[in-house]
Protein backbone atom coordinates (compact mmCIF):
# COMPACT_ATOMS: atom_id res chain seq x y z
CA UNK A 1 0.00 0.00 0.00
CA UNK A 2 1.25 3.50 -0.87
CA UNK A 3 0.23 6.29 1.48
CA UNK A 4 -0.62 9.53 -0.35
CA UNK A 5 -0.61 12.31 2.22
CA UNK A 6 -2.43 15.35 0.88
CA UNK A 7 -3.90 13.23 -1.92
CA UNK A 8 -7.09 15.33 -2.08
CA UNK A 9 -5.20 18.35 -3.43
CA UNK A 10 -4.40 19.46 -6.94
CA UNK A 11 -1.16 17.54 -7.52
CA UNK A 12 -1.74 14.80 -4.93
CA UNK A 13 -5.04 13.73 -6.49
CA UNK A 14 -3.41 13.53 -9.92
CA UNK A 15 -0.60 11.35 -8.56
CA UNK A 16 -3.11 9.21 -6.68
CA UNK A 17 -4.99 8.62 -9.92
CA UNK A 18 -1.80 7.72 -11.79
CA UNK A 19 -0.64 5.36 -9.03
CA UNK A 20 -3.92 3.45 -9.20
CA UNK A 21 -3.77 3.30 -13.00
CA UNK A 22 -0.27 1.87 -12.63
CA UNK A 23 -1.50 -0.91 -10.36
CA UNK A 24 -0.49 0.47 -6.95
CA UNK A 25 -2.93 0.26 -4.04
CA UNK A 26 -3.22 3.61 -2.30
CA UNK A 27 -4.66 5.20 0.79
CA UNK A 28 -5.12 8.95 0.77
CA UNK A 29 -4.77 10.80 4.09
CA UNK A 30 -5.96 14.40 3.94
CA UNK A 31 -7.38 16.92 6.39
CA UNK A 32 -9.56 18.45 3.65
CA UNK A 33 -8.55 21.90 4.91
CA UNK A 34 -7.56 22.83 1.35
CA UNK A 35 -8.16 19.52 -0.46
CA UNK A 36 -11.44 18.19 -1.83
CA UNK A 37 -13.10 14.87 -1.11
CA UNK A 38 -14.41 14.79 -4.72
CA UNK A 39 -10.81 14.67 -5.95
CA UNK A 40 -10.20 11.30 -4.26
CA UNK A 41 -11.74 8.98 -6.82
CA UNK A 42 -9.24 6.15 -6.50
CA UNK A 43 -8.02 4.03 -3.59
CA UNK A 44 -8.99 4.33 0.05
CA UNK A 45 -9.55 7.58 1.90
CA UNK A 46 -8.92 8.52 5.54
CA UNK A 47 -9.66 12.03 6.78
CA UNK A 48 -7.08 13.12 9.30
CA UNK A 49 -4.49 15.66 10.27
CA UNK A 50 -0.72 15.35 10.56
CA UNK A 51 -0.94 17.60 13.61
CA UNK A 52 -2.32 14.58 15.46
CA UNK A 53 0.25 11.83 16.07
CA UNK A 54 -2.41 9.34 17.17
CA UNK A 55 -4.34 9.76 13.94
CA UNK A 56 -1.16 9.02 11.99
CA UNK A 57 -0.40 6.00 14.16
CA UNK A 58 -3.94 4.65 13.66
CA UNK A 59 -3.47 5.00 9.92
CA UNK A 60 -0.19 3.07 9.94
CA UNK A 61 -1.76 0.41 12.18
CA UNK A 62 -4.68 -0.06 9.82
CA UNK A 63 -2.79 -0.22 6.50
CA UNK A 64 0.39 -2.04 5.59
CA UNK A 65 2.28 0.93 4.15
CA UNK A 66 5.38 0.40 2.05
CA UNK A 67 6.19 3.98 1.13
CA UNK A 68 4.80 7.49 1.49
CA UNK A 69 4.20 10.19 -1.11
CA UNK A 70 3.72 13.48 0.72
CA UNK A 71 1.96 16.55 -0.72
CA UNK A 72 0.47 17.97 2.48
CA UNK A 73 1.43 21.62 2.84
CA UNK A 74 0.19 25.16 2.68
CA UNK A 75 1.51 26.73 -0.52
CA UNK A 76 0.66 30.45 -0.60
CA UNK A 77 3.87 32.46 -0.65
CA UNK A 78 2.22 35.75 0.37
CA UNK A 79 0.29 34.17 3.21
CA UNK A 80 3.49 32.54 4.47
CA UNK A 81 5.01 36.01 4.84
CA UNK A 82 1.95 37.34 6.71
CA UNK A 83 1.48 34.28 8.92
CA UNK A 84 4.74 32.28 9.09
CA UNK A 85 3.65 30.40 12.22
CA UNK A 86 0.86 28.76 10.25
CA UNK A 87 3.46 27.57 7.72
CA UNK A 88 6.14 26.44 10.17
CA UNK A 89 3.59 24.39 12.11
CA UNK A 90 1.84 22.82 9.15
CA UNK A 91 4.68 22.35 6.71
CA UNK A 92 7.50 21.71 9.14
CA UNK A 93 6.20 20.41 12.50
CA UNK A 94 3.44 18.28 10.97
CA UNK A 95 5.83 16.75 8.45
CA UNK A 96 8.16 15.92 11.36
CA UNK A 97 5.19 14.15 12.96
CA UNK A 98 4.75 12.08 9.82
CA UNK A 99 8.44 11.17 9.76
CA UNK A 100 8.31 10.29 13.46
CA UNK A 101 5.51 7.78 12.95
CA UNK A 102 7.17 6.44 9.79
CA UNK A 103 10.21 5.79 11.98
CA UNK A 104 8.11 4.04 14.65
CA UNK A 105 6.67 1.74 11.97
CA UNK A 106 10.04 1.28 10.22
CA UNK A 107 8.84 2.82 6.96
CA UNK A 108 11.95 4.29 5.36
CA UNK A 109 10.85 5.58 1.95
CA UNK A 110 9.28 8.92 1.05
CA UNK A 111 8.66 11.04 -2.05
CA UNK A 112 8.29 14.68 -1.10
CA UNK A 113 6.88 17.78 -2.83
CA UNK A 114 9.56 20.41 -2.70
CA UNK A 115 9.69 23.59 -4.71
CA UNK A 116 11.72 25.93 -6.87
CA UNK A 117 11.06 28.44 -4.05
CA UNK A 118 13.89 26.72 -2.12
CA UNK A 119 16.36 28.38 -4.51
CA UNK A 120 15.26 31.90 -3.63
CA UNK A 121 16.43 34.67 -5.93
CA UNK A 122 17.98 32.98 -8.97
CA UNK A 123 21.66 33.80 -9.48
CA UNK A 124 21.39 32.74 -13.14
CA UNK A 125 18.63 31.76 -15.55
CA UNK A 126 18.59 28.01 -15.98
CA UNK A 127 18.48 26.53 -12.52
CA UNK A 128 19.97 23.11 -11.89
CA UNK A 129 19.80 21.22 -8.60
CA UNK A 130 23.20 22.51 -7.48
CA UNK A 131 22.04 26.17 -7.53
CA UNK A 132 22.43 27.67 -4.02
CA UNK A 133 19.30 27.32 -1.91
CA UNK A 134 18.45 30.44 0.07
CA UNK A 135 14.67 31.01 0.09
CA UNK A 136 13.19 34.50 0.17
CA UNK A 137 9.94 33.59 1.95
CA UNK A 138 8.80 31.33 4.83
CA UNK A 139 7.08 28.92 2.45
CA UNK A 140 10.39 28.20 0.71
CA UNK A 141 12.15 27.87 4.07
CA UNK A 142 9.69 25.26 5.34
CA UNK A 143 10.35 23.12 2.28
CA UNK A 144 14.12 23.60 2.44
CA UNK A 145 14.15 22.74 6.14
CA UNK A 146 12.43 19.44 5.41
CA UNK A 147 15.00 18.72 2.70
CA UNK A 148 17.65 19.29 5.37
CA UNK A 149 15.83 17.06 7.86
CA UNK A 150 15.77 14.30 5.21
CA UNK A 151 19.54 14.46 4.82
CA UNK A 152 20.10 14.14 8.57
CA UNK A 153 17.47 11.37 8.96
CA UNK A 154 19.07 9.45 6.12
CA UNK A 155 22.46 9.50 7.89
CA UNK A 156 20.99 8.67 11.30
CA UNK A 157 18.02 6.41 10.52
CA UNK A 158 18.46 5.36 6.90
CA UNK A 159 15.35 7.22 5.67
CA UNK A 160 15.45 7.36 1.86
CA UNK A 161 13.78 10.27 0.11
CA UNK A 162 13.25 11.78 -3.30
CA UNK A 163 12.57 15.52 -3.07
CA UNK A 164 10.91 16.83 -6.23
CA UNK A 165 11.33 20.57 -6.70
CA UNK A 166 8.36 21.73 -8.74
CA UNK A 167 8.48 24.84 -10.86
CA UNK A 168 5.06 26.27 -11.90
CA UNK A 169 2.57 23.41 -11.68
CA UNK A 170 -0.28 23.91 -14.12
CA UNK A 171 -2.84 22.28 -16.41
CA UNK A 172 -5.38 19.62 -15.56
CA UNK A 173 -6.03 15.94 -15.99
CA UNK A 174 -6.33 15.35 -19.75
CA UNK A 175 -9.46 13.23 -19.35
CA UNK A 176 -11.01 16.08 -17.34
CA UNK A 177 -11.76 14.11 -14.18
CA UNK A 178 -9.87 16.29 -11.71
CA UNK A 179 -8.11 19.65 -11.68
CA UNK A 180 -7.09 22.73 -9.81
CA UNK A 181 -9.48 24.37 -7.34
CA UNK A 182 -7.75 26.74 -4.94
CA UNK A 183 -9.61 29.20 -2.83
CA UNK A 184 -8.62 31.99 -3.17
CA UNK A 185 -6.90 31.39 -6.50
CA UNK A 186 -3.54 33.12 -6.92
CA UNK A 187 -2.02 31.32 -9.89
CA UNK A 188 -1.70 32.92 -13.27
CA UNK A 189 -3.41 30.41 -15.60
CA UNK A 190 -6.59 29.78 -13.54
CA UNK A 191 -6.88 33.53 -12.91
CA UNK A 192 -6.77 34.30 -16.63
CA UNK A 193 -9.31 31.53 -17.28
CA UNK A 194 -11.58 33.13 -14.67
CA UNK A 195 -11.28 36.38 -16.61
CA UNK A 196 -12.08 34.58 -19.88
CA UNK A 197 -15.20 33.13 -18.22
CA UNK A 198 -16.25 36.56 -16.96
CA UNK A 199 -15.74 35.58 -13.29
CA UNK A 200 -13.17 38.36 -12.85
CA UNK A 201 -13.13 41.63 -14.69
CA UNK A 202 -9.50 41.79 -15.81
CA UNK A 203 -6.09 40.21 -15.70
CA UNK A 204 -3.39 42.41 -14.28
CA UNK A 205 0.17 41.79 -15.45
CA UNK A 206 2.53 42.18 -12.50
CA UNK A 207 5.29 44.22 -14.11
CA UNK A 208 6.07 44.96 -17.75
CA UNK A 209 9.57 46.40 -17.39
CA UNK A 210 11.57 43.25 -16.65
CA UNK A 211 14.65 42.51 -18.74
CA UNK A 212 12.93 39.75 -20.69
CA UNK A 213 11.88 39.39 -24.35
CA UNK A 214 8.56 41.22 -23.82
CA UNK A 215 9.12 42.88 -20.44
CA UNK A 216 7.04 40.37 -18.44
CA UNK A 217 8.17 37.57 -16.12
CA UNK A 218 9.13 34.22 -17.55
CA UNK A 219 8.20 31.01 -15.73
CA UNK A 220 8.55 27.30 -16.32
CA UNK A 221 5.01 25.87 -16.52
CA UNK A 222 5.04 22.13 -15.92
CA UNK A 223 1.90 20.10 -16.52
CA UNK A 224 0.37 18.24 -13.59
CA UNK A 225 0.30 14.96 -15.56
CA UNK A 226 4.04 15.33 -16.15
CA UNK A 227 4.51 15.95 -12.42
CA UNK A 228 2.50 12.78 -11.79
CA UNK A 229 4.65 10.67 -14.11
CA UNK A 230 7.78 11.93 -12.31
CA UNK A 231 6.35 10.82 -8.96
CA UNK A 232 5.66 7.33 -10.29
CA UNK A 233 9.25 7.06 -11.57
CA UNK A 234 10.60 8.36 -8.26
CA UNK A 235 8.48 5.92 -6.28
CA UNK A 236 9.57 2.93 -8.38
CA UNK A 237 13.16 4.06 -7.99
CA UNK A 238 12.97 4.32 -4.22
CA UNK A 239 11.01 1.06 -3.87
CA UNK A 240 13.79 -0.56 -5.89
CA UNK A 241 16.30 0.42 -3.22
CA UNK A 242 17.48 3.75 -4.69
CA UNK A 243 19.50 6.28 -2.72
CA UNK A 244 18.13 9.66 -1.62
CA UNK A 245 17.86 12.20 -4.44
CA UNK A 246 16.71 15.72 -5.23
CA UNK A 247 15.31 16.53 -8.65
CA UNK A 248 13.97 19.61 -10.41
CA UNK A 249 10.67 19.22 -12.22
CA UNK A 250 10.23 21.76 -14.95
CA UNK A 251 9.72 21.46 -18.67
CA UNK A 252 12.77 23.64 -19.28
CA UNK A 253 10.85 26.05 -21.51
CA UNK A 254 9.93 29.43 -20.17
CA UNK A 255 6.81 31.37 -21.13
CA UNK A 256 6.23 35.03 -20.39
CA UNK A 257 3.04 36.34 -18.79
CA UNK A 258 2.08 37.93 -22.13
CA UNK A 259 2.63 34.62 -23.94
CA UNK A 260 0.37 32.83 -21.47
CA UNK A 261 -2.33 35.49 -21.93
CA UNK A 262 -2.02 35.15 -25.71
CA UNK A 263 -2.39 31.36 -25.47
CA UNK A 264 -5.52 31.73 -23.33
CA UNK A 265 -7.06 34.12 -25.87
CA UNK A 266 -6.29 31.69 -28.67
CA UNK A 267 -7.64 28.58 -26.92
CA UNK A 268 -10.73 30.15 -25.35
CA UNK A 269 -11.47 32.41 -28.36
CA UNK A 270 -12.46 35.10 -25.85
CA UNK A 271 -11.36 38.71 -25.68
CA UNK A 272 -10.82 40.23 -22.25
CA UNK A 273 -9.24 43.17 -20.46
CA UNK A 274 -5.49 43.05 -19.79
CA UNK A 275 -4.12 45.70 -17.42
CA UNK A 276 -0.42 46.48 -17.08
CA UNK A 277 0.27 46.76 -13.34
CA UNK A 278 3.18 47.18 -10.97
CA UNK A 279 5.69 44.46 -10.18
CA UNK A 280 4.75 42.01 -7.45
CA UNK A 281 7.26 41.88 -4.58
CA UNK A 282 9.68 38.99 -4.62
CA UNK A 283 9.11 37.99 -8.26
CA UNK A 284 12.32 37.08 -10.11
CA UNK A 285 12.32 38.02 -13.81
CA UNK A 286 13.08 34.50 -15.03
CA UNK A 287 12.63 31.16 -13.32
CA UNK A 288 13.32 28.23 -15.60
CA UNK A 289 14.46 24.74 -14.63
CA UNK A 290 17.16 22.54 -15.94
CA UNK A 291 15.68 19.09 -15.31
CA UNK A 292 18.48 17.10 -16.90
CA UNK A 293 19.16 15.10 -13.76
CA UNK A 294 15.79 13.34 -13.53
CA UNK A 295 15.68 12.87 -17.31
CA UNK A 296 19.05 11.18 -17.28
CA UNK A 297 18.71 9.19 -14.07
CA UNK A 298 15.04 8.18 -14.10
CA UNK A 299 14.15 8.65 -17.78
CA UNK A 300 11.49 11.32 -17.13
CA UNK A 301 10.29 13.19 -20.20
CA UNK A 302 7.62 15.91 -19.91
CA UNK A 303 4.93 15.50 -22.57
CA UNK A 304 3.18 18.86 -22.34
CA UNK A 305 5.73 21.42 -23.45
CA UNK A 306 3.44 23.64 -25.54
CA UNK A 307 1.67 26.39 -23.62
CA UNK A 308 -1.44 25.94 -25.81
CA UNK A 309 -1.77 22.27 -24.78
CA UNK A 310 -1.33 23.18 -21.13
CA UNK A 311 -3.92 25.95 -21.33
CA UNK A 312 -6.33 23.73 -23.24
CA UNK A 313 -6.37 21.06 -20.53
CA UNK A 314 -6.81 23.74 -17.85
CA UNK A 315 -9.61 25.37 -19.86
CA UNK A 316 -11.52 22.09 -20.28
CA UNK A 317 -11.36 21.54 -16.52
CA UNK A 318 -12.20 25.14 -15.69
CA UNK A 319 -15.42 25.06 -17.71
CA UNK A 320 -16.38 21.74 -16.15
CA UNK A 321 -15.78 23.18 -12.67
CA UNK A 322 -18.18 26.02 -13.36
CA UNK A 323 -20.47 23.85 -15.50
CA UNK A 324 -20.35 26.21 -18.47
N1 LIG B 1 1.12 36.99 -12.49
C1 LIG B 1 0.53 38.11 -13.06
N2 LIG B 1 -0.76 38.41 -12.72
C2 LIG B 1 -1.51 37.65 -11.85
C3 LIG B 1 -0.91 36.48 -11.28
C4 LIG B 1 0.42 36.20 -11.62
O1 LIG B 1 1.15 38.83 -13.84
O2 LIG B 1 -2.67 37.99 -11.57
C5 LIG B 1 2.51 36.64 -12.85
C6 LIG B 1 3.46 36.57 -11.67
O3 LIG B 1 4.04 37.84 -11.43
C7 LIG B 1 4.49 35.56 -12.16
C8 LIG B 1 3.69 34.61 -13.07
O4 LIG B 1 2.50 35.34 -13.41
O5 LIG B 1 5.47 36.18 -12.95
C9 LIG B 1 3.31 33.32 -12.41
O6 LIG B 1 2.73 33.61 -11.15
P1 LIG B 1 2.05 32.53 -10.23
O7 LIG B 1 1.49 33.23 -9.03
O8 LIG B 1 1.10 31.70 -11.04
O9 LIG B 1 3.23 31.53 -9.82
P2 LIG B 1 4.64 31.84 -9.09
O10 LIG B 1 5.60 32.10 -10.22
O11 LIG B 1 4.46 32.97 -8.17
O12 LIG B 1 4.93 30.54 -8.41
Coordinates of C-alpha atoms and ligand atoms in Angstrom, one line a residue:
X1 CA 0.0 0.0 0.0
X2 CA 1.3 3.5 -0.9
X3 CA 0.2 6.3 1.5
X4 CA -0.6 9.5 -0.3
X5 CA -0.6 12.3 2.2
X6 CA -2.4 15.4 0.9
X7 CA -3.9 13.2 -1.9
X8 CA -7.1 15.3 -2.1
X9 CA -5.2 18.3 -3.4
X10 CA -4.4 19.5 -6.9
X11 CA -1.2 17.5 -7.5
X12 CA -1.7 14.8 -4.9
X13 CA -5.0 13.7 -6.5
X14 CA -3.4 13.5 -9.9
X15 CA -0.6 11.4 -8.6
X16 CA -3.1 9.2 -6.7
X17 CA -5.0 8.6 -9.9
X18 CA -1.8 7.7 -11.8
X19 CA -0.6 5.4 -9.0
X20 CA -3.9 3.5 -9.2
X21 CA -3.8 3.3 -13.0
X22 CA -0.3 1.9 -12.6
X23 CA -1.5 -0.9 -10.4
X24 CA -0.5 0.5 -6.9
X25 CA -2.9 0.3 -4.0
X26 CA -3.2 3.6 -2.3
X27 CA -4.7 5.2 0.8
X28 CA -5.1 8.9 0.8
X29 CA -4.8 10.8 4.1
X30 CA -6.0 14.4 3.9
X31 CA -7.4 16.9 6.4
X32 CA -9.6 18.4 3.6
X33 CA -8.6 21.9 4.9
X34 CA -7.6 22.8 1.3
X35 CA -8.2 19.5 -0.5
X36 CA -11.4 18.2 -1.8
X37 CA -13.1 14.9 -1.1
X38 CA -14.4 14.8 -4.7
X39 CA -10.8 14.7 -6.0
X40 CA -10.2 11.3 -4.3
X41 CA -11.7 9.0 -6.8
X42 CA -9.2 6.2 -6.5
X43 CA -8.0 4.0 -3.6
X44 CA -9.0 4.3 0.0
X45 CA -9.6 7.6 1.9
X46 CA -8.9 8.5 5.5
X47 CA -9.7 12.0 6.8
X48 CA -7.1 13.1 9.3
X49 CA -4.5 15.7 10.3
X50 CA -0.7 15.3 10.6
X51 CA -0.9 17.6 13.6
X52 CA -2.3 14.6 15.5
X53 CA 0.2 11.8 16.1
X54 CA -2.4 9.3 17.2
X55 CA -4.3 9.8 13.9
X56 CA -1.2 9.0 12.0
X57 CA -0.4 6.0 14.2
X58 CA -3.9 4.7 13.7
X59 CA -3.5 5.0 9.9
X60 CA -0.2 3.1 9.9
X61 CA -1.8 0.4 12.2
X62 CA -4.7 -0.1 9.8
X63 CA -2.8 -0.2 6.5
X64 CA 0.4 -2.0 5.6
X65 CA 2.3 0.9 4.1
X66 CA 5.4 0.4 2.1
X67 CA 6.2 4.0 1.1
X68 CA 4.8 7.5 1.5
X69 CA 4.2 10.2 -1.1
X70 CA 3.7 13.5 0.7
X71 CA 2.0 16.5 -0.7
X72 CA 0.5 18.0 2.5
X73 CA 1.4 21.6 2.8
X74 CA 0.2 25.2 2.7
X75 CA 1.5 26.7 -0.5
X76 CA 0.7 30.4 -0.6
X77 CA 3.9 32.5 -0.6
X78 CA 2.2 35.8 0.4
X79 CA 0.3 34.2 3.2
X80 CA 3.5 32.5 4.5
X81 CA 5.0 36.0 4.8
X82 CA 1.9 37.3 6.7
X83 CA 1.5 34.3 8.9
X84 CA 4.7 32.3 9.1
X85 CA 3.7 30.4 12.2
X86 CA 0.9 28.8 10.3
X87 CA 3.5 27.6 7.7
X88 CA 6.1 26.4 10.2
X89 CA 3.6 24.4 12.1
X90 CA 1.8 22.8 9.1
X91 CA 4.7 22.3 6.7
X92 CA 7.5 21.7 9.1
X93 CA 6.2 20.4 12.5
X94 CA 3.4 18.3 11.0
X95 CA 5.8 16.8 8.5
X96 CA 8.2 15.9 11.4
X97 CA 5.2 14.2 13.0
X98 CA 4.7 12.1 9.8
X99 CA 8.4 11.2 9.8
X100 CA 8.3 10.3 13.5
X101 CA 5.5 7.8 12.9
X102 CA 7.2 6.4 9.8
X103 CA 10.2 5.8 12.0
X104 CA 8.1 4.0 14.6
X105 CA 6.7 1.7 12.0
X106 CA 10.0 1.3 10.2
X107 CA 8.8 2.8 7.0
X108 CA 11.9 4.3 5.4
X109 CA 10.8 5.6 2.0
X110 CA 9.3 8.9 1.0
X111 CA 8.7 11.0 -2.1
X112 CA 8.3 14.7 -1.1
X113 CA 6.9 17.8 -2.8
X114 CA 9.6 20.4 -2.7
X115 CA 9.7 23.6 -4.7
X116 CA 11.7 25.9 -6.9
X117 CA 11.1 28.4 -4.1
X118 CA 13.9 26.7 -2.1
X119 CA 16.4 28.4 -4.5
X120 CA 15.3 31.9 -3.6
X121 CA 16.4 34.7 -5.9
X122 CA 18.0 33.0 -9.0
X123 CA 21.7 33.8 -9.5
X124 CA 21.4 32.7 -13.1
X125 CA 18.6 31.8 -15.5
X126 CA 18.6 28.0 -16.0
X127 CA 18.5 26.5 -12.5
X128 CA 20.0 23.1 -11.9
X129 CA 19.8 21.2 -8.6
X130 CA 23.2 22.5 -7.5
X131 CA 22.0 26.2 -7.5
X132 CA 22.4 27.7 -4.0
X133 CA 19.3 27.3 -1.9
X134 CA 18.5 30.4 0.1
X135 CA 14.7 31.0 0.1
X136 CA 13.2 34.5 0.2
X137 CA 9.9 33.6 2.0
X138 CA 8.8 31.3 4.8
X139 CA 7.1 28.9 2.4
X140 CA 10.4 28.2 0.7
X141 CA 12.1 27.9 4.1
X142 CA 9.7 25.3 5.3
X143 CA 10.3 23.1 2.3
X144 CA 14.1 23.6 2.4
X145 CA 14.1 22.7 6.1
X146 CA 12.4 19.4 5.4
X147 CA 15.0 18.7 2.7
X148 CA 17.7 19.3 5.4
X149 CA 15.8 17.1 7.9
X150 CA 15.8 14.3 5.2
X151 CA 19.5 14.5 4.8
X152 CA 20.1 14.1 8.6
X153 CA 17.5 11.4 9.0
X154 CA 19.1 9.5 6.1
X155 CA 22.5 9.5 7.9
X156 CA 21.0 8.7 11.3
X157 CA 18.0 6.4 10.5
X158 CA 18.5 5.4 6.9
X159 CA 15.3 7.2 5.7
X160 CA 15.4 7.4 1.9
X161 CA 13.8 10.3 0.1
X162 CA 13.3 11.8 -3.3
X163 CA 12.6 15.5 -3.1
X164 CA 10.9 16.8 -6.2
X165 CA 11.3 20.6 -6.7
X166 CA 8.4 21.7 -8.7
X167 CA 8.5 24.8 -10.9
X168 CA 5.1 26.3 -11.9
X169 CA 2.6 23.4 -11.7
X170 CA -0.3 23.9 -14.1
X171 CA -2.8 22.3 -16.4
X172 CA -5.4 19.6 -15.6
X173 CA -6.0 15.9 -16.0
X174 CA -6.3 15.4 -19.7
X175 CA -9.5 13.2 -19.3
X176 CA -11.0 16.1 -17.3
X177 CA -11.8 14.1 -14.2
X178 CA -9.9 16.3 -11.7
X179 CA -8.1 19.6 -11.7
X180 CA -7.1 22.7 -9.8
X181 CA -9.5 24.4 -7.3
X182 CA -7.7 26.7 -4.9
X183 CA -9.6 29.2 -2.8
X184 CA -8.6 32.0 -3.2
X185 CA -6.9 31.4 -6.5
X186 CA -3.5 33.1 -6.9
X187 CA -2.0 31.3 -9.9
X188 CA -1.7 32.9 -13.3
X189 CA -3.4 30.4 -15.6
X190 CA -6.6 29.8 -13.5
X191 CA -6.9 33.5 -12.9
X192 CA -6.8 34.3 -16.6
X193 CA -9.3 31.5 -17.3
X194 CA -11.6 33.1 -14.7
X195 CA -11.3 36.4 -16.6
X196 CA -12.1 34.6 -19.9
X197 CA -15.2 33.1 -18.2
X198 CA -16.3 36.6 -17.0
X199 CA -15.7 35.6 -13.3
X200 CA -13.2 38.4 -12.8
X201 CA -13.1 41.6 -14.7
X202 CA -9.5 41.8 -15.8
X203 CA -6.1 40.2 -15.7
X204 CA -3.4 42.4 -14.3
X205 CA 0.2 41.8 -15.5
X206 CA 2.5 42.2 -12.5
X207 CA 5.3 44.2 -14.1
X208 CA 6.1 45.0 -17.8
X209 CA 9.6 46.4 -17.4
X210 CA 11.6 43.3 -16.6
X211 CA 14.6 42.5 -18.7
X212 CA 12.9 39.8 -20.7
X213 CA 11.9 39.4 -24.3
X214 CA 8.6 41.2 -23.8
X215 CA 9.1 42.9 -20.4
X216 CA 7.0 40.4 -18.4
X217 CA 8.2 37.6 -16.1
X218 CA 9.1 34.2 -17.6
X219 CA 8.2 31.0 -15.7
X220 CA 8.5 27.3 -16.3
X221 CA 5.0 25.9 -16.5
X222 CA 5.0 22.1 -15.9
X223 CA 1.9 20.1 -16.5
X224 CA 0.4 18.2 -13.6
X225 CA 0.3 15.0 -15.6
X226 CA 4.0 15.3 -16.1
X227 CA 4.5 16.0 -12.4
X228 CA 2.5 12.8 -11.8
X229 CA 4.6 10.7 -14.1
X230 CA 7.8 11.9 -12.3
X231 CA 6.3 10.8 -9.0
X232 CA 5.7 7.3 -10.3
X233 CA 9.2 7.1 -11.6
X234 CA 10.6 8.4 -8.3
X235 CA 8.5 5.9 -6.3
X236 CA 9.6 2.9 -8.4
X237 CA 13.2 4.1 -8.0
X238 CA 13.0 4.3 -4.2
X239 CA 11.0 1.1 -3.9
X240 CA 13.8 -0.6 -5.9
X241 CA 16.3 0.4 -3.2
X242 CA 17.5 3.7 -4.7
X243 CA 19.5 6.3 -2.7
X244 CA 18.1 9.7 -1.6
X245 CA 17.9 12.2 -4.4
X246 CA 16.7 15.7 -5.2
X247 CA 15.3 16.5 -8.7
X248 CA 14.0 19.6 -10.4
X249 CA 10.7 19.2 -12.2
X250 CA 10.2 21.8 -14.9
X251 CA 9.7 21.5 -18.7
X252 CA 12.8 23.6 -19.3
X253 CA 10.9 26.0 -21.5
X254 CA 9.9 29.4 -20.2
X255 CA 6.8 31.4 -21.1
X256 CA 6.2 35.0 -20.4
X257 CA 3.0 36.3 -18.8
X258 CA 2.1 37.9 -22.1
X259 CA 2.6 34.6 -23.9
X260 CA 0.4 32.8 -21.5
X261 CA -2.3 35.5 -21.9
X262 CA -2.0 35.1 -25.7
X263 CA -2.4 31.4 -25.5
X264 CA -5.5 31.7 -23.3
X265 CA -7.1 34.1 -25.9
X266 CA -6.3 31.7 -28.7
X267 CA -7.6 28.6 -26.9
X268 CA -10.7 30.2 -25.3
X269 CA -11.5 32.4 -28.4
X270 CA -12.5 35.1 -25.8
X271 CA -11.4 38.7 -25.7
X272 CA -10.8 40.2 -22.2
X273 CA -9.2 43.2 -20.5
X274 CA -5.5 43.0 -19.8
X275 CA -4.1 45.7 -17.4
X276 CA -0.4 46.5 -17.1
X277 CA 0.3 46.8 -13.3
X278 CA 3.2 47.2 -11.0
X279 CA 5.7 44.5 -10.2
X280 CA 4.7 42.0 -7.4
X281 CA 7.3 41.9 -4.6
X282 CA 9.7 39.0 -4.6
X283 CA 9.1 38.0 -8.3
X284 CA 12.3 37.1 -10.1
X285 CA 12.3 38.0 -13.8
X286 CA 13.1 34.5 -15.0
X287 CA 12.6 31.2 -13.3
X288 CA 13.3 28.2 -15.6
X289 CA 14.5 24.7 -14.6
X290 CA 17.2 22.5 -15.9
X291 CA 15.7 19.1 -15.3
X292 CA 18.5 17.1 -16.9
X293 CA 19.2 15.1 -13.8
X294 CA 15.8 13.3 -13.5
X295 CA 15.7 12.9 -17.3
X296 CA 19.0 11.2 -17.3
X297 CA 18.7 9.2 -14.1
X298 CA 15.0 8.2 -14.1
X299 CA 14.2 8.7 -17.8
X300 CA 11.5 11.3 -17.1
X301 CA 10.3 13.2 -20.2
X302 CA 7.6 15.9 -19.9
X303 CA 4.9 15.5 -22.6
X304 CA 3.2 18.9 -22.3
X305 CA 5.7 21.4 -23.4
X306 CA 3.4 23.6 -25.5
X307 CA 1.7 26.4 -23.6
X308 CA -1.4 25.9 -25.8
X309 CA -1.8 22.3 -24.8
X310 CA -1.3 23.2 -21.1
X311 CA -3.9 25.9 -21.3
X312 CA -6.3 23.7 -23.2
X313 CA -6.4 21.1 -20.5
X314 CA -6.8 23.7 -17.9
X315 CA -9.6 25.4 -19.9
X316 CA -11.5 22.1 -20.3
X317 CA -11.4 21.5 -16.5
X318 CA -12.2 25.1 -15.7
X319 CA -15.4 25.1 -17.7
X320 CA -16.4 21.7 -16.1
X321 CA -15.8 23.2 -12.7
X322 CA -18.2 26.0 -13.4
X323 CA -20.5 23.8 -15.5
X324 CA -20.3 26.2 -18.5
Ligands
LIG1 N1 1.1 37.0 -12.5 C1 0.5 38.1 -13.1 N2 -0.8 38.4 -12.7 C2 -1.5 37.7 -11.9 C3 -0.9 36.5 -11.3 C4 0.4 36.2 -11.6 O1 1.1 38.8 -13.8 O2 -2.7 38.0 -11.6 C5 2.5 36.6 -12.9 C6 3.5 36.6 -11.7 O3 4.0 37.8 -11.4 C7 4.5 35.6 -12.2 C8 3.7 34.6 -13.1 O4 2.5 35.3 -13.4 O5 5.5 36.2 -13.0 C9 3.3 33.3 -12.4 O6 2.7 33.6 -11.1 P1 2.0 32.5 -10.2 O7 1.5 33.2 -9.0 O8 1.1 31.7 -11.0 O9 3.2 31.5 -9.8 P2 4.6 31.8 -9.1 O10 5.6 32.1 -10.2 O11 4.5 33.0 -8.2 O12 4.9 30.5 -8.4

